[in-house]
Coordinates of C-alpha atoms and ligand atoms in Angstrom, one line a residue:
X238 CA -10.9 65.0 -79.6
X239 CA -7.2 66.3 -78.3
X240 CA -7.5 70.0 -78.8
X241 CA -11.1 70.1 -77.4
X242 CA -11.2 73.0 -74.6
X243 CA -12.1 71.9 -71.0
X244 CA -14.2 73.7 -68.6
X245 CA -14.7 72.4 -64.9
X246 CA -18.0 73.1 -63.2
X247 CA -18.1 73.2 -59.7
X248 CA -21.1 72.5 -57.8
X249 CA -21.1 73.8 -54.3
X250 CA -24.5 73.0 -52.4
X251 CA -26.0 70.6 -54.9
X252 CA -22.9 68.7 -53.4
X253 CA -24.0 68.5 -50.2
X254 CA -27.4 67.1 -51.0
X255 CA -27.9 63.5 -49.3
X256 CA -30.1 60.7 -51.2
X257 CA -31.7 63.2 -53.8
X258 CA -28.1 64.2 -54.9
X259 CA -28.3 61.9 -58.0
X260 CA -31.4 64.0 -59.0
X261 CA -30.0 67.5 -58.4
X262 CA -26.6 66.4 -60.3
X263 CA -28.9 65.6 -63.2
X264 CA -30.8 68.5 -63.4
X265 CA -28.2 70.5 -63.2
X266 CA -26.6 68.8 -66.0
X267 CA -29.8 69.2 -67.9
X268 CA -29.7 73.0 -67.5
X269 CA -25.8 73.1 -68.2
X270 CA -26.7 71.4 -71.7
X271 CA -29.8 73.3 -72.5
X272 CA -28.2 76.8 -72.3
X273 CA -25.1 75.5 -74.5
X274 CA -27.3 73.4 -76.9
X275 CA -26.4 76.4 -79.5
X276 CA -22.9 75.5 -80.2
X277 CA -22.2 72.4 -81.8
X278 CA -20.2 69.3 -80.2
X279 CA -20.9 69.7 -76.6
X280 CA -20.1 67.3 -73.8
X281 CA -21.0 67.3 -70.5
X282 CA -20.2 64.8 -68.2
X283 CA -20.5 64.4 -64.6
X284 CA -16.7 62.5 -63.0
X285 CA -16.3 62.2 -59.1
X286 CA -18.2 65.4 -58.3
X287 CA -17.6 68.0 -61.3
X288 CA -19.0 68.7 -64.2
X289 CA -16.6 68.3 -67.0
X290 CA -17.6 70.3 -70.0
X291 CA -15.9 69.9 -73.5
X292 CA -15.7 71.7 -76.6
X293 CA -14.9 72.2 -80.3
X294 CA -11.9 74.5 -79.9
X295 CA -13.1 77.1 -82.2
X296 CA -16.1 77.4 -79.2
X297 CA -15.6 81.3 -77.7
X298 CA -14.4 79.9 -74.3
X299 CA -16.4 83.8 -73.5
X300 CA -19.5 82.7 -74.8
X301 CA -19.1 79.4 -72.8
X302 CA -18.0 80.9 -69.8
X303 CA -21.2 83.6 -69.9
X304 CA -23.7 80.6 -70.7
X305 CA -22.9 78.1 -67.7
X306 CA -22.3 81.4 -65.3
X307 CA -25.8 82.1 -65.8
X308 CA -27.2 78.2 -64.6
X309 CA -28.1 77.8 -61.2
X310 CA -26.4 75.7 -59.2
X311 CA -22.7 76.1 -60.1
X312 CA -20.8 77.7 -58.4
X313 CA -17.3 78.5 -60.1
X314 CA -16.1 78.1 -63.3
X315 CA -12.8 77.0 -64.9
X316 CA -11.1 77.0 -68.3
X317 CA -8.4 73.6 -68.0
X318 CA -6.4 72.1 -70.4
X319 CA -6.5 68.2 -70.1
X320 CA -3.4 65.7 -69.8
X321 CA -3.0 62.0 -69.1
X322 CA -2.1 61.6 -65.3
X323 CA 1.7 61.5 -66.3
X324 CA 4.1 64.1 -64.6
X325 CA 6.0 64.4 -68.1
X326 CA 2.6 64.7 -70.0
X327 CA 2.0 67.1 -66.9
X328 CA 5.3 68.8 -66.8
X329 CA 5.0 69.9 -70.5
X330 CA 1.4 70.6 -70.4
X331 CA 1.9 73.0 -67.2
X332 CA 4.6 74.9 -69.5
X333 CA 2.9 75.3 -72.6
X334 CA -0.1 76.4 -70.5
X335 CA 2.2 79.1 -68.2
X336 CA 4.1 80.4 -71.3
X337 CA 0.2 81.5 -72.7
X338 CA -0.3 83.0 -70.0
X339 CA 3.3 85.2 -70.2
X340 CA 1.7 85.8 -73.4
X341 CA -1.6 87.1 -72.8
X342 CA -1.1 88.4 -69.1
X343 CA 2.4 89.5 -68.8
X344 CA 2.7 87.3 -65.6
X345 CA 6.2 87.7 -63.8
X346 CA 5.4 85.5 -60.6
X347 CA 3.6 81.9 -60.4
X348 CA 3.1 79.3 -57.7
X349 CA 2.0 75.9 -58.2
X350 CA -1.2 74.4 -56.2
X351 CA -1.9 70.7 -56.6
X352 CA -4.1 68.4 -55.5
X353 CA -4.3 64.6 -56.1
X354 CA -7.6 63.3 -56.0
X355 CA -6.7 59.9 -57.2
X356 CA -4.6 58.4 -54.3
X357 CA -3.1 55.5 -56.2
X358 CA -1.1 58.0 -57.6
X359 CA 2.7 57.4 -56.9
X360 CA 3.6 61.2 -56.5
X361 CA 2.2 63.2 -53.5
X362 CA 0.4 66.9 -53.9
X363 CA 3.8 69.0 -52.5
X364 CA 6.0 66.9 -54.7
X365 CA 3.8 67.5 -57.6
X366 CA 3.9 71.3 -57.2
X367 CA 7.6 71.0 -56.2
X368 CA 8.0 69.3 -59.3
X369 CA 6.1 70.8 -61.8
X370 CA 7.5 74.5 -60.4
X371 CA 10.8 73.3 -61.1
X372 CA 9.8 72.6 -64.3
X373 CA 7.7 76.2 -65.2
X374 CA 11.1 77.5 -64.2
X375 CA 13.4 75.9 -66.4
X376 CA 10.8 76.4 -69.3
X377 CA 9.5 80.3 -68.6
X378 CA 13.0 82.0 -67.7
X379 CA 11.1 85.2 -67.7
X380 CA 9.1 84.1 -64.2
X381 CA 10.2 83.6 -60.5
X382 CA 8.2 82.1 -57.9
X383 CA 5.8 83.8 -55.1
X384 CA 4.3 81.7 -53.1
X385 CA 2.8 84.5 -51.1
X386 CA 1.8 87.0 -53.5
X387 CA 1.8 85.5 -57.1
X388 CA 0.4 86.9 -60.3
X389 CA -0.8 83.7 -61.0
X390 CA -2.1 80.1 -59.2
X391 CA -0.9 77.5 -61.6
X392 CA -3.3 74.5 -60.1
X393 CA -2.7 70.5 -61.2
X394 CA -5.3 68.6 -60.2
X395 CA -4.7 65.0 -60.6
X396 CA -7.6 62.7 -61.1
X397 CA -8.9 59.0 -61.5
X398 CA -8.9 59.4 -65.6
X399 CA -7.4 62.8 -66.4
X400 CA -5.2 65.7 -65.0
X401 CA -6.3 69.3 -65.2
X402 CA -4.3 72.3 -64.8
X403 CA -5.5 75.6 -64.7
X404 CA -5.7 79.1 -63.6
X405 CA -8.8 80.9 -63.4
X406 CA -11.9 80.5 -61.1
X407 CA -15.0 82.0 -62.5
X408 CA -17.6 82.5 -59.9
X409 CA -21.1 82.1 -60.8
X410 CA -24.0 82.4 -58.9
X411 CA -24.1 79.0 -56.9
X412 CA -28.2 79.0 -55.7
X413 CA -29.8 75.5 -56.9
X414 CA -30.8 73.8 -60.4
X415 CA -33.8 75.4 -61.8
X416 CA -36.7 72.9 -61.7
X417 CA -35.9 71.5 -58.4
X418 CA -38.8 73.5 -56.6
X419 CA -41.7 73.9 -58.0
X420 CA -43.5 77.1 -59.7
X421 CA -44.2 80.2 -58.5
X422 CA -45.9 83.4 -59.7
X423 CA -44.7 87.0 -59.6
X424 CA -46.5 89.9 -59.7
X425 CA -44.2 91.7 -62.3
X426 CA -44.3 95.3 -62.3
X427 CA -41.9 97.5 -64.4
X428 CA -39.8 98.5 -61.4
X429 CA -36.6 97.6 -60.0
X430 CA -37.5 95.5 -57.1
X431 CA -39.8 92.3 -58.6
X432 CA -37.5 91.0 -61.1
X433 CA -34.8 90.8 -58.9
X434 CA -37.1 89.0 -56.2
X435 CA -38.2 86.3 -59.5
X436 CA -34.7 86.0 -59.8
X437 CA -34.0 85.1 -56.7
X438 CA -36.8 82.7 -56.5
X439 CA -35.3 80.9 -59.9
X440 CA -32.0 80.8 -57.5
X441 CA -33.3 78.9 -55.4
X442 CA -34.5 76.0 -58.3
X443 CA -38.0 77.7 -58.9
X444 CA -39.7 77.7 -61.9
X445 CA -41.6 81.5 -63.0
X446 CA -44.2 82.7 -64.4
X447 CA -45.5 86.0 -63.9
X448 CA -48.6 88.3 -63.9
X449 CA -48.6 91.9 -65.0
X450 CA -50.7 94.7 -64.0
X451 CA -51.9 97.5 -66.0
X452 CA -54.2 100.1 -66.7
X453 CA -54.3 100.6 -70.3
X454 CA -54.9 103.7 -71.8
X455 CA -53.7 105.1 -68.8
X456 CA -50.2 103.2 -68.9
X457 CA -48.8 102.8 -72.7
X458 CA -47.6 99.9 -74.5
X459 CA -44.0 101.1 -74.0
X460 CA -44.9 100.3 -70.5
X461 CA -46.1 96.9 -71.5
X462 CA -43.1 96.7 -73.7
X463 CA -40.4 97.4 -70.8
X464 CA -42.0 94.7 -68.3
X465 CA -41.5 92.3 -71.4
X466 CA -37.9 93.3 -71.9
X467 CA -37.3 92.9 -68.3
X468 CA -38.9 89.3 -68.5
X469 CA -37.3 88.8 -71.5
X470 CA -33.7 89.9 -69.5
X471 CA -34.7 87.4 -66.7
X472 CA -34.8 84.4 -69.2
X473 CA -31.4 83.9 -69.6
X474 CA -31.5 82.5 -66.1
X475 CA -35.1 81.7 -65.4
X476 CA -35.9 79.8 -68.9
X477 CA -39.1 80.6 -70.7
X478 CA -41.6 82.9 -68.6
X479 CA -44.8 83.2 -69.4
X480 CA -46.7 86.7 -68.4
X481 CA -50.6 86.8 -67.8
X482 CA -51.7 90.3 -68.4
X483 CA -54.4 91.6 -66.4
X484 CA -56.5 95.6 -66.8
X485 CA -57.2 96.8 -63.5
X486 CA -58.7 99.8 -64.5
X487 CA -62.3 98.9 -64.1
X488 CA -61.3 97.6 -60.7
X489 CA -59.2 101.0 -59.7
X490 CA -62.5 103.2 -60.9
X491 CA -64.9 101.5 -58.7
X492 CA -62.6 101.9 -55.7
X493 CA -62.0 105.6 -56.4
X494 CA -65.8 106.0 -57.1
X495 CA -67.0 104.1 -53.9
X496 CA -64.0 103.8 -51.3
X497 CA -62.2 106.8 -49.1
X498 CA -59.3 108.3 -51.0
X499 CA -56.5 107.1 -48.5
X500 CA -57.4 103.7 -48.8
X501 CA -57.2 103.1 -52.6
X502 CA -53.5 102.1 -52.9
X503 CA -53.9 99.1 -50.3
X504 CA -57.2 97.7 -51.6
X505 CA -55.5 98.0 -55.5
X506 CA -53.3 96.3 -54.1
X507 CA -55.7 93.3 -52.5
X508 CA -57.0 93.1 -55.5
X509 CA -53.7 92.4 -57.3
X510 CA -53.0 89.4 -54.7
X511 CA -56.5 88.2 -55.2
X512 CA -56.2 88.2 -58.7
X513 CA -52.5 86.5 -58.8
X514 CA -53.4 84.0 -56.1
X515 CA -56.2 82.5 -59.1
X516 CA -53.8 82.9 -62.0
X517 CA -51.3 80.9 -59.2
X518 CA -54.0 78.2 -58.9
X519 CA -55.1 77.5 -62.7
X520 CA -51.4 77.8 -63.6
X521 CA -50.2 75.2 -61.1
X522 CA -48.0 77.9 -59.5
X523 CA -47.7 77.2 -55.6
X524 CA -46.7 80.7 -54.3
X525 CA -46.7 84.1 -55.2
X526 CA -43.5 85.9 -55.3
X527 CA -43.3 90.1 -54.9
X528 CA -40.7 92.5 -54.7
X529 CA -42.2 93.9 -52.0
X530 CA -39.8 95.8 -49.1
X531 CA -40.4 96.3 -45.6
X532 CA -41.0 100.2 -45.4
X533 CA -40.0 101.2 -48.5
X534 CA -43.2 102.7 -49.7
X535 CA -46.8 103.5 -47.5
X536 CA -47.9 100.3 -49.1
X537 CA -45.3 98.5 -47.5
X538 CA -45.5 99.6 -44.1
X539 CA -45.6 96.2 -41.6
X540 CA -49.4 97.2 -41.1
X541 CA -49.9 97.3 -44.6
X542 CA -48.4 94.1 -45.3
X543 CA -50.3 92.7 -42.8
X544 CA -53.6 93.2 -44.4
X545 CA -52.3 92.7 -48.1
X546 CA -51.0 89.6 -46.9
X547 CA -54.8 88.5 -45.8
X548 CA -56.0 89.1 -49.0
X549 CA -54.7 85.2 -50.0
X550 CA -54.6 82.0 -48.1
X551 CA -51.5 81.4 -51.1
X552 CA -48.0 81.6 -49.5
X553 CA -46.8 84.8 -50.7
X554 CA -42.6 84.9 -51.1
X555 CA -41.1 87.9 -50.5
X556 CA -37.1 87.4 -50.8
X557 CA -36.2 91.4 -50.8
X558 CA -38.3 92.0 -47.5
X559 CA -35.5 92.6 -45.4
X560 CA -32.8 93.9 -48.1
X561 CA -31.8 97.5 -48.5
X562 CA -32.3 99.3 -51.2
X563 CA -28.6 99.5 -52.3
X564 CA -28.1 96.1 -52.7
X565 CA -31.7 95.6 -54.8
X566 CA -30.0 98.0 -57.0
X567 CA -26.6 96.2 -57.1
X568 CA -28.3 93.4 -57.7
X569 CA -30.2 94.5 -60.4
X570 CA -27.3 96.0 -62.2
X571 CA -25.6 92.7 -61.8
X572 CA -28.6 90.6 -63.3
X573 CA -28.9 93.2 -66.2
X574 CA -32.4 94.4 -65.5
X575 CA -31.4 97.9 -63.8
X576 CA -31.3 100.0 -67.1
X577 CA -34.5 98.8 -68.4
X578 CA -36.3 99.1 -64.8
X579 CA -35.4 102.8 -64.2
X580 CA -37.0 103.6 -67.9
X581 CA -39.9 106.1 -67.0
X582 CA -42.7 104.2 -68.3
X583 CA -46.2 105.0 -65.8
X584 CA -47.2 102.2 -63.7
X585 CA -50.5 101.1 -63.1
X586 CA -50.0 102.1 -59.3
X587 CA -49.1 105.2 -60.6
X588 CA -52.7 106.2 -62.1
X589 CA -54.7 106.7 -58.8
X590 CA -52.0 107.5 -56.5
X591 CA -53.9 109.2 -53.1
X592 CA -52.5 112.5 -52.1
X593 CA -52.3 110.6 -48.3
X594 CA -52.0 106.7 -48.7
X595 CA -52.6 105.1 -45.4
X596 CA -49.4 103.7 -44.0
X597 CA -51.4 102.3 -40.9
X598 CA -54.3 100.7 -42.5
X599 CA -56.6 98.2 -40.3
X600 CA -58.2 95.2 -41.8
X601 CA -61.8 95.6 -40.4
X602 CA -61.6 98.7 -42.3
X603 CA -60.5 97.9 -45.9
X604 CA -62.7 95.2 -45.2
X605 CA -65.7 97.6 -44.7
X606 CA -64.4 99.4 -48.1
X607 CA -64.6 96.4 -50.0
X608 CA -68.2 95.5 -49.2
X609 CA -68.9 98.6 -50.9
X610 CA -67.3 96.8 -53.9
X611 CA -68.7 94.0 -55.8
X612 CA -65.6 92.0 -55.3
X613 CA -66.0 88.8 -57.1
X614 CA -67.9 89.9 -60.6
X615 CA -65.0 92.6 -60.7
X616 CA -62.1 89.9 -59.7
X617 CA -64.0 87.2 -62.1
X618 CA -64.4 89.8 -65.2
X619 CA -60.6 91.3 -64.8
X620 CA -59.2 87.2 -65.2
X621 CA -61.8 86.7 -68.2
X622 CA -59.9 89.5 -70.1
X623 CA -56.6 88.3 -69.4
X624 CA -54.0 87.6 -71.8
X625 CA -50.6 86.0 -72.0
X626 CA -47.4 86.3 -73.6
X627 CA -44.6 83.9 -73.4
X628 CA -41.4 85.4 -73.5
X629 CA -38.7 82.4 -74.7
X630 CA -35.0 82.9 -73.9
Ligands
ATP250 P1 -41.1 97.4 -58.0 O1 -39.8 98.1 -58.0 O2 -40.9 95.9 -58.3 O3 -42.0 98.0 -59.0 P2 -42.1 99.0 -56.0 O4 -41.1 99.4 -55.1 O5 -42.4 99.9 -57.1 O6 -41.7 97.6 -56.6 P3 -44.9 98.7 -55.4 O7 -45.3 99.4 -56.6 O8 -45.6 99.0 -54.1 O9 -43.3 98.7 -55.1 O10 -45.1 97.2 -55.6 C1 -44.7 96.2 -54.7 C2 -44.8 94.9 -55.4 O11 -46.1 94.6 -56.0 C3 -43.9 94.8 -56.7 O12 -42.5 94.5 -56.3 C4 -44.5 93.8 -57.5 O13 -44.2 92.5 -57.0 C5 -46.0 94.1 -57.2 N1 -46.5 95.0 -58.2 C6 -46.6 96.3 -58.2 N2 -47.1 96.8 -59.3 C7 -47.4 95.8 -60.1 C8 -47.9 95.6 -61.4 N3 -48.3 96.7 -62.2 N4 -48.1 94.4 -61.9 C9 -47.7 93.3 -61.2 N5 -47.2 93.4 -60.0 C10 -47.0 94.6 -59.4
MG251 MG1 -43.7 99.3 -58.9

């Protein structure tokens, strides 16, 4: 039990939640445990407003560090070592601790932060730092004191049952507990912008499941293969996704036989929501998500996402609508999805591209297109062939 290591998990605004706190806490410790149920030993304890998780020592305090990162909800991160709320236990704990880190990061200047949570505590916050400086300094000759500019924040934070001290502060993504708001449904393409946009979804506590697009033979199963990868990427924080697989070929040769050639991107693209918005309902899904971005592309003009959006009575979510393209890709990079999503694998939007897609297309018109089309048998007959894959963490 002694030489377990300690991580604290901070919880930023699932702490701010009123009455439903109690609920958000436990699903947050729900997630925290189900991402580290691999190691053996695990504890995870909620005490006055942290997360306390403890290990076997041998535990990678990496590997831990990587896993909770990943959960929604926390916020920060750090590695403690644990004493009894003693300032001798402290004292000598702080030392030990300050001369590892002389060890493994050459430090030359400290300062001591402390806090004292538990008020019944006979020693005050500035005394404690005073106190436990004083004796960092007596133990590690080698370091001086900066209280401005220090290679290193020694905190003591002394609680009800325990004292922590400790150094770093890993920030993780904050967002809320996955599971806390319902499910949603993203249209998954192979590009860079919709599995960012699922994962900011799943930051925000919502559940994903996905529908894919293709137009097999004309896109390959390497194509296929790269929108699982990226799904597959996006379970480490989303949990298990499912992906429905839809062929929207028949669909994409009746509008190029029967509809003007300008037009063909935005009704595919009708068709898609259509589509998604009954996968949504039969899958209990509540929204559709897409990465779609004002501008970015013709189909994505404000016009065009005017009449794609009256395609569905379904809310449809779209988080990157107003983000540049810079910071999709940062983002994406960060996530670990970039790589694979820049892989040039054809996409089904890709098969029938117009020469001139219509950037200013008006609904009475595409509406007029579509009566050419037999919309429901096609809509009805690309759902009877779908399939689906779930992709497990
Ligand atoms: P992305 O980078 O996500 O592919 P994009 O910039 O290529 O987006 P579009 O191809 O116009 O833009 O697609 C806009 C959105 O429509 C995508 O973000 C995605 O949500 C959805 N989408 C596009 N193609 C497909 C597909 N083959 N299957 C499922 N959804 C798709
Ligand atoms: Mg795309």
């Amino acid at each position: 039990m002694e030489n377990r290591k300690t991580y604290i998990v901070r919880y930023g605004e699932v702490a701010l939640k009123g009455a439903n706190k109690p609920y958000f806490e436990r699903m947050l410790m729900e997630r925290i445990k189900k991402v580290l149920k691999k190691f053996d030993g695990i504890q995870v304890n909620k005490e006055d407003g942290l997360v306390i998780v403890r290990t076997a020592p041998e535990i990678s305090e990496e590997d831990i560090l990587k896993e909770i990162g990943k959960v929604f909800g926390v916020d920060s991160i750090s590695p403690a070592i644990e004493v009894d709320c003693d300032m001798e236990a402290i004292g000598k704990a702080a030392v030990d601790y300050t001369k590892a880190l002389i060890e493994k990061k050459g430090i030359k200047t400290f300062k001591v932060e402390a806090k004292r949570s538990d008020k019944t505590f006979p020693v005050e916050s500035p005394e404690i730092a005073k106190k436990i400086g004083a004796k960092i300094l007596i133990g590690c000759k080698v370091l001086s004191v900066d209280v401005h500019n220090p290679d290193c924040r020694i905190f003591v934070h002394v609680r009800r049952e325990r004292t922590f001290v400790f150094e770093d502060k890993v920030s993780a993504f904050g967002g809320l507990p996955l599971g806390t708001n319902g499910k949603g449904l993203i249209l998954l393409s192979g590009g860079i912008d919709s599995p960012v946009a699922a994962f900011l979804m799943a930051k925000r506590g919502m559940l994903i499941e996905a529908v894919h697009f293709h137009s097999y033979p004309y896109t390959s199963e390497r194509a296929w293969e790269k929108v699982q990868d990226l799904a597959r990427i996006l379970t480490a924080y989303c949990g298990r996704i499912k992906i429905h697989t839809i062929n929207l070929l028949p669909i994409q040769e009746e509008i190029v036989a029967h509809c003007p050639e300008e037009e063909t991107t935005i009704l595919v693209r009708r068709f898609m929501m259509k589509i998604a918005e009954r996968v949504a309902k039969e899958t209990n899904c509540s929204m559709l998500i897409t990465g779609e971005n004002l501008g970015q592309v013709a189909s994505q003009t404000s016009d065009a996402l005017v009449v794609t959006d009256a395609a569905v009575s379904m809310p449809v979510m779209r988080p990157l609508i107003a983000a540049d393209k810079v910071d999709i890709i940062e983002r994406a990079k960060e996530i670990g999805t970039y790589e694979t999503s820049i892989l040039p694998y054809e996409d089904c939007c890709t098969v029938f591209l117009p020469k001139h897609p219509k950037t200013k297309p008006k609904l009475k018109e595409i509406l007029e297109s579509e009566d050419r089309l037999d919309c429901e048998k096609l809509i009805e007959e690309a759902i009877a062939g779908r399939e689906a894959v779930l992709i497990r963490p």
